[in-house]
Short mmCIF file of C-alpha atoms in Angstrom, two decimals:
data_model
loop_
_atom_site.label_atom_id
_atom_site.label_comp_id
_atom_site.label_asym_id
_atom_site.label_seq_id
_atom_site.Cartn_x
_atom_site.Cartn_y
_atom_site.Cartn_z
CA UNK Q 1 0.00 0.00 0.00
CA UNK Q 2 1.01 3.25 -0.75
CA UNK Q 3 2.20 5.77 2.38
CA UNK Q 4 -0.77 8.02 1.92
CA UNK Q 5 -2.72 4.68 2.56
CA UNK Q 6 -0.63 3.80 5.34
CA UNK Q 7 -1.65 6.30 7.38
CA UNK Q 8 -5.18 6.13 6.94
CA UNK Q 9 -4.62 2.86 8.22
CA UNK Q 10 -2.62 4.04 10.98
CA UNK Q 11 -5.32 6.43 12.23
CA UNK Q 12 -8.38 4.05 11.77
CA UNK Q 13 -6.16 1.78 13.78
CA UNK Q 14 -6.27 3.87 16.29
CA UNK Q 15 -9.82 5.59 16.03
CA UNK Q 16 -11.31 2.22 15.87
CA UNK Q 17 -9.19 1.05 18.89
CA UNK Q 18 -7.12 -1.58 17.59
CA UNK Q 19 -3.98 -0.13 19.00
CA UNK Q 20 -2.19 -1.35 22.35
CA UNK Q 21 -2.92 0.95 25.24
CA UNK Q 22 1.04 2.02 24.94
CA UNK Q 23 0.47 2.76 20.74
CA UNK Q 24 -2.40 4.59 21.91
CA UNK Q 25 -0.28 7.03 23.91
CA UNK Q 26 2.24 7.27 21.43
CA UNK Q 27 -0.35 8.12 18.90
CA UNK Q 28 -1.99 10.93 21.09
CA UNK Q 29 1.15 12.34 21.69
CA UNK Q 30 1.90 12.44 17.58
CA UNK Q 31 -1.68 14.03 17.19
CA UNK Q 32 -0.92 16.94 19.84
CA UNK Q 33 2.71 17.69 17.93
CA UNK Q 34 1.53 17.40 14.65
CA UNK Q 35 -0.65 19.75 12.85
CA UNK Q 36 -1.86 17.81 9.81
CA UNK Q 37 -1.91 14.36 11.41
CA UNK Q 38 -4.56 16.51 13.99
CA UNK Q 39 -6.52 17.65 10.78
CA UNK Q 40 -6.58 14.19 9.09
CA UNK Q 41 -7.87 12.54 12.44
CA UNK Q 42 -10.60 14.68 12.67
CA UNK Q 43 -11.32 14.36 8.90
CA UNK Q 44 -11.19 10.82 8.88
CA UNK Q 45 -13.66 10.51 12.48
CA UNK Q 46 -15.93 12.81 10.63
CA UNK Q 47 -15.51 10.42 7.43
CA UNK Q 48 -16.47 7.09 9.45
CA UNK Q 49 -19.59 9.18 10.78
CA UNK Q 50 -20.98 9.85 7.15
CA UNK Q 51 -20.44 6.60 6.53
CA UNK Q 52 -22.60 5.52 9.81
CA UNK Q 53 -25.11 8.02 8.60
CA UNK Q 54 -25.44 6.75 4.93
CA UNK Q 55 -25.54 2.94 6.39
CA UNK Q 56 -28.32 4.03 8.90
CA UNK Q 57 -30.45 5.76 6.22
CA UNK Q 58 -30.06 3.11 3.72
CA UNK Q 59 -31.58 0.36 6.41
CA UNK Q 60 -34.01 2.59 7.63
CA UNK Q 61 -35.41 3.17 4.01
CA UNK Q 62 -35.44 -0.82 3.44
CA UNK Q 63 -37.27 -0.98 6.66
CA UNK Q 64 -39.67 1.44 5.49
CA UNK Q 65 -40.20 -0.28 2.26
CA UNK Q 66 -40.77 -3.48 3.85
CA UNK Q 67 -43.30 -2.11 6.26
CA UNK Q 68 -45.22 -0.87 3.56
CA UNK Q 69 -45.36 -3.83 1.96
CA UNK Q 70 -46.28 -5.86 5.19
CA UNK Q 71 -49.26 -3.25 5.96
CA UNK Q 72 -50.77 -2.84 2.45
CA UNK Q 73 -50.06 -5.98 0.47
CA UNK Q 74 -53.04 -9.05 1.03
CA UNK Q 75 -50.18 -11.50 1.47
CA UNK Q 76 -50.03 -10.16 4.97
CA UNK Q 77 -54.11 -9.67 5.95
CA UNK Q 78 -54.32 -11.79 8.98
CA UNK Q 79 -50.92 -9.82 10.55
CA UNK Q 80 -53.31 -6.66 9.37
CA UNK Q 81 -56.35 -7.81 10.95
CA UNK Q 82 -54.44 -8.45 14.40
CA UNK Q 83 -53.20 -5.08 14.13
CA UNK Q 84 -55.74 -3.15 13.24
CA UNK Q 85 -57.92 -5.33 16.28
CA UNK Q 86 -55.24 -4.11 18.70
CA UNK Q 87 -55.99 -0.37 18.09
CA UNK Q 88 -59.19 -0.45 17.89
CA UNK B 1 -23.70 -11.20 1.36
CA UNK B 2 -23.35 -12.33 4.96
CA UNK B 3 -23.07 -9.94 8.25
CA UNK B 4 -19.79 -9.49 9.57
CA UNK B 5 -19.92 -11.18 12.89
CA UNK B 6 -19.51 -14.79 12.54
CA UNK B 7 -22.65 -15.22 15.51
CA UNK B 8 -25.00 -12.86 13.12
CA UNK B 9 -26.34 -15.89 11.13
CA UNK B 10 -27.62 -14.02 8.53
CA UNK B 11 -27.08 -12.47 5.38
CA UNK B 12 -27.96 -9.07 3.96
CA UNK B 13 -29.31 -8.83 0.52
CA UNK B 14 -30.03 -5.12 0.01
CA UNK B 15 -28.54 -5.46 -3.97
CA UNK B 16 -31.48 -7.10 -5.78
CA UNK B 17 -28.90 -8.81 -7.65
CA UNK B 18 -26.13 -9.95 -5.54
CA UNK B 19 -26.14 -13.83 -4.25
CA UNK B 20 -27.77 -15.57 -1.27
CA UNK B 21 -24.41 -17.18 -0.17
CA UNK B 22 -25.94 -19.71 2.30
CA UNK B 23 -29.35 -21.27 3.64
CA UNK B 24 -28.93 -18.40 6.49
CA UNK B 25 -31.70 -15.83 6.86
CA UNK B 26 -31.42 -12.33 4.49
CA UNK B 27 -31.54 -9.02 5.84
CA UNK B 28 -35.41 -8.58 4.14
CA UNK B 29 -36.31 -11.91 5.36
CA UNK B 30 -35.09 -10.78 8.90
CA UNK B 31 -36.79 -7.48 8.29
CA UNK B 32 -39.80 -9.23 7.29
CA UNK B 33 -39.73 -11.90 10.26
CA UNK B 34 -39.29 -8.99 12.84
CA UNK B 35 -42.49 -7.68 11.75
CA UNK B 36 -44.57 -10.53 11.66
CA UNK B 37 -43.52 -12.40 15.13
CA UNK B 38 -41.84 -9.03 16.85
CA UNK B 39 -44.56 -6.33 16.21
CA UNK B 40 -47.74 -7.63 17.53
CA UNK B 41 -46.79 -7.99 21.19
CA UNK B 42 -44.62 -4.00 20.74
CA UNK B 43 -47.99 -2.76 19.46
CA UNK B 44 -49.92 -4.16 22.09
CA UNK B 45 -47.47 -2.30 24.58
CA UNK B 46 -47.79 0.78 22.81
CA UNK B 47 -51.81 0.33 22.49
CA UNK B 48 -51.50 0.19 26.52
CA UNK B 49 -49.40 3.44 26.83
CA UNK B 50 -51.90 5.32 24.91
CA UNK B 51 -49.75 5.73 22.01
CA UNK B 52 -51.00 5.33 18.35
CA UNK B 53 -50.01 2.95 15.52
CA UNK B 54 -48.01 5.38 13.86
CA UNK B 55 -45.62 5.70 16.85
CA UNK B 56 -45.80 1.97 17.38
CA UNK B 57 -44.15 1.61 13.93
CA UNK B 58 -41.82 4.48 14.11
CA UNK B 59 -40.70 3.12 17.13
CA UNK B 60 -40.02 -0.60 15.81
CA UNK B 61 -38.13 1.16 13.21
CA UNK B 62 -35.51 2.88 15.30
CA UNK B 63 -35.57 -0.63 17.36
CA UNK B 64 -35.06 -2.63 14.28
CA UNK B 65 -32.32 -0.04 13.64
CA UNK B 66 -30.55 -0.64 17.18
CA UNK B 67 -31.00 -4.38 16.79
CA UNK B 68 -29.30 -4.49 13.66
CA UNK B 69 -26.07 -2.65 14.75
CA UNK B 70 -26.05 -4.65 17.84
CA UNK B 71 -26.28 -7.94 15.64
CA UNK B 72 -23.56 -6.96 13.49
CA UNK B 73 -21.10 -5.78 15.87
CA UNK B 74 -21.35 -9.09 17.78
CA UNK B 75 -22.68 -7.21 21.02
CA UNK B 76 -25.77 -9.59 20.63
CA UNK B 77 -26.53 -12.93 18.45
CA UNK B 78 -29.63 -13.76 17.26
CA UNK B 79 -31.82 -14.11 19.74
CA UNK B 80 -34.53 -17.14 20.36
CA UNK B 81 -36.36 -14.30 22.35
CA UNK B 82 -36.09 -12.16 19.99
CA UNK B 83 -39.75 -10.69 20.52
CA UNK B 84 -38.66 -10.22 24.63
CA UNK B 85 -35.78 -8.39 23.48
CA UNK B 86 -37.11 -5.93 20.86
CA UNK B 87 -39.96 -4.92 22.81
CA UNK B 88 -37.22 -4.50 25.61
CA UNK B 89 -35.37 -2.05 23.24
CA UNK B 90 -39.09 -0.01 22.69
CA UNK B 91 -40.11 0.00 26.39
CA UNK B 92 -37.11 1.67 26.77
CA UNK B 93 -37.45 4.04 23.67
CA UNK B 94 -40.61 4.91 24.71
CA UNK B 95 -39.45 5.82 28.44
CA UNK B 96 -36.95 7.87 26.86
CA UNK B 97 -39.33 9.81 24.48
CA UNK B 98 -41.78 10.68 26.91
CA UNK B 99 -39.19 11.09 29.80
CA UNK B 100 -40.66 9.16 32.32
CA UNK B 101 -37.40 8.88 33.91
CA UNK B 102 -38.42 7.88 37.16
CA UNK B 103 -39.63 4.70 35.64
CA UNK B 104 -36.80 4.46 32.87
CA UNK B 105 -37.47 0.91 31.36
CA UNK B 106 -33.93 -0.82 31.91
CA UNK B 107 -32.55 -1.89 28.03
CA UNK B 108 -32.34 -5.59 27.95
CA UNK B 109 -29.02 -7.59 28.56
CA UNK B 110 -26.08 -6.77 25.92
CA UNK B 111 -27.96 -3.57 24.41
CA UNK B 112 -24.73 -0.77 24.94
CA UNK B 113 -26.15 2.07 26.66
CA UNK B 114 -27.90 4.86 24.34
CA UNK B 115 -26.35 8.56 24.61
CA UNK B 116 -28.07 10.80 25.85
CA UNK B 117 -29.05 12.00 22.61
CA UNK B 118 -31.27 9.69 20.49
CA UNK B 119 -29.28 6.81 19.14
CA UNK B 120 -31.25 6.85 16.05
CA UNK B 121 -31.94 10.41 15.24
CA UNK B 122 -31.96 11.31 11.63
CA UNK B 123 -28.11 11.59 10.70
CA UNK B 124 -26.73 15.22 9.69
CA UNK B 125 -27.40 14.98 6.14
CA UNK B 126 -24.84 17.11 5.53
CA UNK B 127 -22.53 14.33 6.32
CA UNK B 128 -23.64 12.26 3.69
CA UNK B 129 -22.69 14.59 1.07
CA UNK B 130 -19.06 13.59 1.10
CA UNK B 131 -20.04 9.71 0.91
CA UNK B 132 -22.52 10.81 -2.50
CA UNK B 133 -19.01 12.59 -3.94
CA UNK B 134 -17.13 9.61 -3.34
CA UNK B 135 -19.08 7.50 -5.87
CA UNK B 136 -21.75 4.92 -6.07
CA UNK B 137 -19.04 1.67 -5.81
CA UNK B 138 -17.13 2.83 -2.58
CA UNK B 139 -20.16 3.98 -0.87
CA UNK B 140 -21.78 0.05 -1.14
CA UNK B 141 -18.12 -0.64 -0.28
CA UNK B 142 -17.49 1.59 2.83
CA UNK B 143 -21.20 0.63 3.94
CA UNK B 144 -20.31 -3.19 3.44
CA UNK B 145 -17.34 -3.03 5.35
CA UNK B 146 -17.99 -0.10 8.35
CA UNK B 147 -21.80 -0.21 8.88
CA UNK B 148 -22.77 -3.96 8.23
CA UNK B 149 -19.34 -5.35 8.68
CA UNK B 150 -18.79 -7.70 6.59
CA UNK B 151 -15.15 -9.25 6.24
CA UNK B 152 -12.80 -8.56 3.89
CA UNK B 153 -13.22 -12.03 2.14
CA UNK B 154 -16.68 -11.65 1.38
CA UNK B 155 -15.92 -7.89 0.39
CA UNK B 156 -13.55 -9.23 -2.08
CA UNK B 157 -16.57 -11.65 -3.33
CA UNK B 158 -18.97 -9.33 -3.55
CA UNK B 159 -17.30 -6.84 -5.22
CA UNK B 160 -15.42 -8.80 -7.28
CA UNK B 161 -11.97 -7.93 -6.13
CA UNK B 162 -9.07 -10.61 -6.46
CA UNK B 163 -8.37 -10.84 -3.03
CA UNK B 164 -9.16 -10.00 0.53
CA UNK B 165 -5.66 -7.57 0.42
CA UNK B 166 -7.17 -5.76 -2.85
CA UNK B 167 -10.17 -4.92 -1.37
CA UNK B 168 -8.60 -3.61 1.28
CA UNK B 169 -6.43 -1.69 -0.69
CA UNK B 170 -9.54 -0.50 -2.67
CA UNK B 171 -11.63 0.54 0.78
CA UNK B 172 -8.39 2.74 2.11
CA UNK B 173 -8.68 4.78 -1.48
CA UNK B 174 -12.20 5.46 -1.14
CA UNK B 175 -11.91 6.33 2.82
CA UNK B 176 -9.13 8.68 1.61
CA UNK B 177 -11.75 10.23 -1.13
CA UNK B 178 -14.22 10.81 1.56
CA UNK B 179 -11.67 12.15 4.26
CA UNK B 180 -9.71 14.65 1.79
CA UNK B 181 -13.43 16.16 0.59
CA UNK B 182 -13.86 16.25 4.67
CA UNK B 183 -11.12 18.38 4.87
CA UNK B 184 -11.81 20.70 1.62
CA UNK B 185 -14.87 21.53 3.47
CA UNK B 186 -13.72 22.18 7.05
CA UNK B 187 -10.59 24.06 5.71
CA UNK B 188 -12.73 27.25 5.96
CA UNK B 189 -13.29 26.17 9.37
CA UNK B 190 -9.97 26.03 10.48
CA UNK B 191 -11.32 26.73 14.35
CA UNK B 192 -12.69 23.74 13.59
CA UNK B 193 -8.86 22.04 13.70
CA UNK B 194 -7.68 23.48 16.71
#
């Protein structure tokens, strides 16, 4: 892998805890002396949250999908039935 | 394509096209079997609360939502009780919403502790817009591998990548694409560094 690469790795390594508790240290200690290692730490946390965000959305619209399907098509009519006997 | 954790048991099939690898259950099957066997007995708590369908259903969402993660990051297998637990992960939700806490349901065993913000609000959308300007094939490949944790063999599969090590190799480019548009954005910001 190239170096760039490398230190992606590096810093998911250590954002997604897979470092010992002493490269742990070591890293924070790199973070507070350098700069752009700071910046691509924060980059890179802020990366891994869009891609919680886009994973989240994308099961919450198949969930969505599905439940529209469960509460509209006839294959389902006795699950309907129960429900609709529940809120009424 | 099958979850990550090798106690999931069951595989997620969100591309129409893509294989059913084993007899194990798919994530619409799951889904579906959720709704049929879980949602009865969380609508007839919600019924008791005073609380309508609608919020019966939004709340199975989110708790399908929690379920899932907690699945695929091995926190929690398959359960046989599964009906026990997600109502469990409602009760709670429902405690939470209408802050009765004085009588905070307790979450059931294995669920990690919610924030005190709402696990599953809505994500900042803006977020997503650096995952959309990465490109359709390494956002199904960051989602495969970070949100439903699949392993780098069956990435490799799936996306049709010689090996386990290419695939890798191919996730660290896109996670670069995604961090350097990151910082693009934020340097504006630069408070936002310091």
């Amino acid at each position: 892998m190239r170096i760039s690469l490398n230190k992606i790795k590096s810093i998911e390594d250590h954002l997604l805890k897979k470092n010992s508790s002493e490269e742990a240290v070591l890293f924070e200690a790199k973070i507070i002396l350098d700069t752009d290692l700071r910046r691509d730490v924060i980059a890179q946390k802020l990366a891994y949250d869009a891609i919680h965000c886009y994973g989240q959305d994308q099961l919450r619209e198949e969930i969505i999908q599905i439940e529209k399907i469960i509460f509209h098509s006839p294959r389902y009519t006795v699950f309907q039935k129960l429900i609709q006997s529940i809120f009424n | 394509m099958i979850f990550g954790h090798p106690d999931a048991h069951i595989v997620m099939n969100t591309d129409i096209n893509s294989t059913i690898e084993t007899t194990t259950e798919t994530r619409e099957e799951l889904i579906t079997r959720l709704y049929e066997t879980c949602f009865p007995p969380v609508a007839r708590f919600i019924r008791k609360k005073g609380g309508t369908l609608e919020e019966a259903k939004d709340l199975f969402q989110d708790g399908i939502v929690i379920y899932y993660e907690q699945v695929v990051k091995g926190q929690t297998t398959i359960q046989s009780d599964e009906s026990q637990y997600l109502l469990g992960i409602v009760r709670h939700l429902w405690s939470r919403r209408f802050n009765e806490i004085k009588n905070l349901e307790p979450l059931p065993p294995g669920v990690i502790a919610l924030g005190n913000e709402k696990q599953v609000d809505p994500c900042i959308k803006a977020l997503s817009k650096f995952l959309l300007q990465s490109g359709q094939k390494c956002m199904a490949l960051l989602q495969a591998f970070y949100y439903d944790k699949i392993s780098m063999d069956q990435m490799a599969k799936k996306f049709g990548f010689a090996s386990a090590r290419s695939a890798t190799v191919q996730k660290f480019k896109c996670l670069e694409k995604i961090r350097d548009n990151v910082k693009k954005s934020l340097m504006s910001y630069e408070d936002f560094f310091e």
